[in-house]
Coordinates of C-alpha atoms and ligand atoms in Angstrom, one line a residue:
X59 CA -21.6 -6.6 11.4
X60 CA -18.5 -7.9 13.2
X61 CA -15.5 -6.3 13.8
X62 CA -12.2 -7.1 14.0
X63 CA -9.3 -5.2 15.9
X64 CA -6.2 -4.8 14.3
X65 CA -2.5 -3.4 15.2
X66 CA -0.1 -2.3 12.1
X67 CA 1.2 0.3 10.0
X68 CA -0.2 2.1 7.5
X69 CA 1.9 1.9 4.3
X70 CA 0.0 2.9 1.4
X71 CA -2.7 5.8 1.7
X72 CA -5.1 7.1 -1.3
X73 CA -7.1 10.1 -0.9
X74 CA -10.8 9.5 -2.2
X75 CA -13.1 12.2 -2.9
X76 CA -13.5 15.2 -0.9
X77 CA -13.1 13.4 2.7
X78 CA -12.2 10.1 2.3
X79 CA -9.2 7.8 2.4
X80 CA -8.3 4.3 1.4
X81 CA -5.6 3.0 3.2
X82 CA -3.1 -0.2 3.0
X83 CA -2.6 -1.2 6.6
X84 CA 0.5 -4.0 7.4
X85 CA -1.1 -5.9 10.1
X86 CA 0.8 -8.4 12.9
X87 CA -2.3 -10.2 13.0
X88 CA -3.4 -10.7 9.0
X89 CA -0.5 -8.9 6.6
X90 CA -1.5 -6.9 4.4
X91 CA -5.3 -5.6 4.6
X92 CA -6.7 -2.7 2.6
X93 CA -9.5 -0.4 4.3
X94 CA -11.5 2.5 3.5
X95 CA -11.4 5.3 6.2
X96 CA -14.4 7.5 5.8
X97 CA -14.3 11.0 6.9
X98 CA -10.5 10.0 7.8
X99 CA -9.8 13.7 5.6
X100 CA -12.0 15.9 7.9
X101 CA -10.3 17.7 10.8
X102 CA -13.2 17.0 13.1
X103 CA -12.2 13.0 12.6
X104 CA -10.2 11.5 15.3
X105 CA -9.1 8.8 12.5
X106 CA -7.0 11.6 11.0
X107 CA -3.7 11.8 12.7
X108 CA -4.5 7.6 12.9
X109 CA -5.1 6.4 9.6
X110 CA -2.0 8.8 7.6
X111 CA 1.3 7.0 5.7
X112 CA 3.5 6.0 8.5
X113 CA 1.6 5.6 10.8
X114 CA 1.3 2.8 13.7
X115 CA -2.1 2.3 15.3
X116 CA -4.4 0.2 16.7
X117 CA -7.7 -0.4 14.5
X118 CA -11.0 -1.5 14.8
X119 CA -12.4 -2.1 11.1
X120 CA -15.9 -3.6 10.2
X121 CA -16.5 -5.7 7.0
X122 CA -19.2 -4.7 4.5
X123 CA -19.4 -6.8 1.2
X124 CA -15.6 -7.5 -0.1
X125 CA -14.4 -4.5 1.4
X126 CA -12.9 -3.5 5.4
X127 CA -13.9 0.0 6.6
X128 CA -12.8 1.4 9.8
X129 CA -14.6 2.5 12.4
X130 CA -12.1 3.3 15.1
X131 CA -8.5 4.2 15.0
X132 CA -6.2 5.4 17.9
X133 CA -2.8 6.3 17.0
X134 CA 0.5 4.1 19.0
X135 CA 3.6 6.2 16.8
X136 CA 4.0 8.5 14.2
X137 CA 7.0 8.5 13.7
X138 CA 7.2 12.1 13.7
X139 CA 11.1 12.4 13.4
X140 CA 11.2 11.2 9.6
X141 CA 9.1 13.6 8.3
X142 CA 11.8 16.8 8.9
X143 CA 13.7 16.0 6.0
X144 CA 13.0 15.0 2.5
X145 CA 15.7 12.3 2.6
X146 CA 14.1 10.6 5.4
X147 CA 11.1 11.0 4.3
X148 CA 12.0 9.7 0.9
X149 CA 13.4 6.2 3.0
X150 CA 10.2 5.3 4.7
X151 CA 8.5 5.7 1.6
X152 CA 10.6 3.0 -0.2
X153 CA 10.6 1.0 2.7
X154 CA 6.9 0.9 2.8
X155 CA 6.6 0.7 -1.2
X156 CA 8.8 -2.6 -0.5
X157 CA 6.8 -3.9 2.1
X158 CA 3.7 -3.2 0.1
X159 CA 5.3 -5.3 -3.1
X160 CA 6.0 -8.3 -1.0
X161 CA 3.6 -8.3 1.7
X162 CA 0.5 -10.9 1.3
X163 CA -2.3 -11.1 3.3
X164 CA -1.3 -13.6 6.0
X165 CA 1.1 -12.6 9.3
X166 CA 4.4 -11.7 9.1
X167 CA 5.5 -10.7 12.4
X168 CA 9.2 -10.6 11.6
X169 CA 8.9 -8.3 8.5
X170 CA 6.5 -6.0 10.2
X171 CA 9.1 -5.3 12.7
X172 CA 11.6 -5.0 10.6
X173 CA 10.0 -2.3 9.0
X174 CA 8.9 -0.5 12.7
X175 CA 12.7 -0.9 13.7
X176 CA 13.6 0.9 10.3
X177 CA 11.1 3.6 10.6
X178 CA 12.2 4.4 14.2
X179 CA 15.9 4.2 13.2
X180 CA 14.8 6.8 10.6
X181 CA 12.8 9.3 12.7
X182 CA 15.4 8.9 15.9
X183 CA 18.6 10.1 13.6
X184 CA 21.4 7.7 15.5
X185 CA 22.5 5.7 12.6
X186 CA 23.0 6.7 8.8
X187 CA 20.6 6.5 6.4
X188 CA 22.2 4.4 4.1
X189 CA 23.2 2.0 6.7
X190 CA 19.3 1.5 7.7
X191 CA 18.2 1.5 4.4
X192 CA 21.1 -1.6 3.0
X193 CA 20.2 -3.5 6.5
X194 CA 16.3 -3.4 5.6
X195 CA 16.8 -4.8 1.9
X196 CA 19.1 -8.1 3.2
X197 CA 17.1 -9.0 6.2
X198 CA 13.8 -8.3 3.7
X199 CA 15.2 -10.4 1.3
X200 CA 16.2 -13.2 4.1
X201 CA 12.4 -12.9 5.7
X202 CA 10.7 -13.4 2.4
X203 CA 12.5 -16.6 1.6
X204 CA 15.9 -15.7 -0.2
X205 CA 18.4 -15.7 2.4
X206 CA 21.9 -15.4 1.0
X207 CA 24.6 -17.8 2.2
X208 CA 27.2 -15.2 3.3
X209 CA 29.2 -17.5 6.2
X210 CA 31.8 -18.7 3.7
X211 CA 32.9 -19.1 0.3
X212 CA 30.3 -21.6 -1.6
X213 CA 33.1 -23.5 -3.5
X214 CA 36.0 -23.9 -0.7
X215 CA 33.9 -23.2 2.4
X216 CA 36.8 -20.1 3.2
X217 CA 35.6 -17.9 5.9
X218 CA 38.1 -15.1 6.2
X219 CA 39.2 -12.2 3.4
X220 CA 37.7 -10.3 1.1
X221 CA 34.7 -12.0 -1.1
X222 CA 32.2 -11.8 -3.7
X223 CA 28.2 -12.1 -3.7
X224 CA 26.8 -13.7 -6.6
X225 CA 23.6 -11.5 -6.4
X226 CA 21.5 -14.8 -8.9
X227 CA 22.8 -17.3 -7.1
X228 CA 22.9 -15.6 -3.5
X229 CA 26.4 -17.2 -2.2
X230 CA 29.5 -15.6 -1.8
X231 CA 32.7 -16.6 -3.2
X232 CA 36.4 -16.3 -1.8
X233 CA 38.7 -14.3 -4.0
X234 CA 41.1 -17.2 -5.1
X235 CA 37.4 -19.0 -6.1
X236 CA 36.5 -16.1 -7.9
X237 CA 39.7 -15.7 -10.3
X238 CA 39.9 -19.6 -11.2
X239 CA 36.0 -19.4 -12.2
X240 CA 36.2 -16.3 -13.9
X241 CA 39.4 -17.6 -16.2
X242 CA 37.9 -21.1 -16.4
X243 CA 34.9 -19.0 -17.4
X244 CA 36.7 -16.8 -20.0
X245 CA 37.3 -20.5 -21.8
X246 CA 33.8 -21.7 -22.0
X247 CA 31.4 -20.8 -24.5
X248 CA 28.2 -20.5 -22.3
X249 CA 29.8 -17.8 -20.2
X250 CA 27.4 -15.6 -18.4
X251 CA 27.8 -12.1 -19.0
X252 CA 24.6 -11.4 -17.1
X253 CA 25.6 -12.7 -13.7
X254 CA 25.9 -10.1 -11.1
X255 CA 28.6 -10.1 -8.9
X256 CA 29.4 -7.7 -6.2
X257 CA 32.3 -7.2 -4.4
X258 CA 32.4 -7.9 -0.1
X259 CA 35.2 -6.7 1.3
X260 CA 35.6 -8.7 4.1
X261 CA 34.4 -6.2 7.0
X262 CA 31.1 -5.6 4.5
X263 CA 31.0 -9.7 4.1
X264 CA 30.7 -9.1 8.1
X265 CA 28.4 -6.7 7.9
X266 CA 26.0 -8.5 6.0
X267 CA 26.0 -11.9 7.9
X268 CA 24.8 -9.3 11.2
X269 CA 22.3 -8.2 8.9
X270 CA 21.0 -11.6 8.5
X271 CA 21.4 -13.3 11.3
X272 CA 21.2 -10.3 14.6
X273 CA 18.1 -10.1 16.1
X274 CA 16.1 -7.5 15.1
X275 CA 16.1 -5.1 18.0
X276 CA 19.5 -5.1 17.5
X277 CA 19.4 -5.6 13.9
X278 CA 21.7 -1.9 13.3
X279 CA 24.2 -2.0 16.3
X280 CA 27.2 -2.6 14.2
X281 CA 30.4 -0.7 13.4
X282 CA 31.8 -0.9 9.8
X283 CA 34.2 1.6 8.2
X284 CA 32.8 3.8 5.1
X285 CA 34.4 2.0 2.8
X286 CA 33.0 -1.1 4.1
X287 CA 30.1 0.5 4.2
X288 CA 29.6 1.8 0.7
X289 CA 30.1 -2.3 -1.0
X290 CA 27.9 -3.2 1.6
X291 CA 25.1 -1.0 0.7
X292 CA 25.9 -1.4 -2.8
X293 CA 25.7 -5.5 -2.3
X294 CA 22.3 -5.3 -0.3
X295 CA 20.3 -3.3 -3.1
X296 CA 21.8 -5.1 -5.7
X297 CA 20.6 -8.1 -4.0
X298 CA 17.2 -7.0 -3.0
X299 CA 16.1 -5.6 -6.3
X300 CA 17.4 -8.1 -8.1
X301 CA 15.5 -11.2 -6.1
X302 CA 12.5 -9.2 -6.8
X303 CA 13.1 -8.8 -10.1
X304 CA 12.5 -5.1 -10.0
X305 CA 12.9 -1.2 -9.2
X306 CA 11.1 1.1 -7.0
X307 CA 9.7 4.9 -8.0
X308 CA 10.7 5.7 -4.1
X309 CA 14.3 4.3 -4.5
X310 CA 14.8 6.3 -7.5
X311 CA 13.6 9.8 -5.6
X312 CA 15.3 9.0 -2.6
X313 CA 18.6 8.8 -4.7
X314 CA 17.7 12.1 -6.0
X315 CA 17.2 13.5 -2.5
X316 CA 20.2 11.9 -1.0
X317 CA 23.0 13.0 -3.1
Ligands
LIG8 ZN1 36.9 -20.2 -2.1

């Protein structure tokens, strides 16, 4: 039987019978891979504290038929700090159930540690939740192939001012762009009611391009005020859920928790 050893984080986790546990694991090496801890749920297993949501750890699995199993798990971070309150607790879980949507079974390095760099934002309590949480979704969205163009306005190629995102067409537009298209649009018959369009104030505008472009250690060392703050966050879900085409049961409970 040959094994294989693995590094990643656990992001899904199913209890099984009395003892056992089938876990989702988001590997650097192979993406997302789906194993079956056995005896993960007794107290006398070491692959306990190892194989449990949120967790980072080094694996050794073993294949047997179509399905992995692991044999050995040691345990690199728990990220113990986001399990004190519900509202963190409620953000890793969306992050994973993201990561666990758009996550295929071939290495993404980049998206892995986006999601480590989130988690440990989360658990280490220097930067607002809704800050981490609006950073994830646009640099998620950018890894997975729908990188908005946020350096200038898509029609005049203006850099500076306040903005909007076209969420569809993921572009933003400079205010004077805006007005002419949305009169010219008033006038045409084919007008789009169902285009989304947020507004980026030009220090969220700022924001965003960071977002997408910093490199990841660095990915939430930024200053923005709370207004700035509150389009931005409201531009990066919107953006997010609407490339994927879809909600998320943990968004929806961590909206609950976090008001
Ligand atoms: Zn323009």
């Amino acid at each position: 039987m040959t094994e294989i050893k693995l590094r990643g984080l656990v992001i899904k986790s199913v209890d099984i019978k009395e003892s056992d546990r089938l876990i989702t694991i988001y590997t650097h090496e192979m993406g997302i891979v789906n194993a079956m801890a056995k005896g993960a749920r007794s107290f006398k297993s070491r692959k306990m504290s190892s194989t449990i949501l949120f967790c980072y750890s080094d694996f050794v699995l073993y294949q047997k038929g179509e399905y992995y199993w692991v044999r050995e798990a040691e345990l690199i971070d728990s990220f113990f700090g986001l399990r004190e309150n519900i509202e963190r607790l409620a953000l890793a879980s969306y992050i994973c159930e993201v990561l666990c949507h758009v996550g295929v079974s071939q290495a993404e390095n980049d998206l892995l540690r986006l999601a480590l760099n989130s988690l440990f934002a989360i658990s280490s309590d220097k930067y607002l939740l809704k800050k981490i949480k609006a950073v994830f979704e646009i640099r998620c969205a950018s890894i997975i192939g729908f990188m908005p163009d946020v350096l200038a306005c898509q029609t005049c190629g203006e850099k500076a001012g306040d903005f909007y995102l076209n969420v569809m067409g993921g572009y933003v537009t400079c205010l004077n762009c805006q007005l002419r298209q949305n009169n010219n649009s008033v006038h045409e018959e084919n007008f789009n009611e169902s285009n989304i369009v947020c507004i980026l104030p030009e220090g969220a505008k700022t924001a965003m391009a960071y977002a997408v472009f910093a490199p990841l250690e660095k990915i939430f060392s930024f200053n923005i005020s709370d207004t700035d703050l509150d389009f931005f966050c409201r531009a990066c879900e919107e953006y997010l859920l609407n490339q994927l085409e879809r909600g998320f049961k943990s968004l929806d409970f961590y909206k609950e928790v976090s008001v």
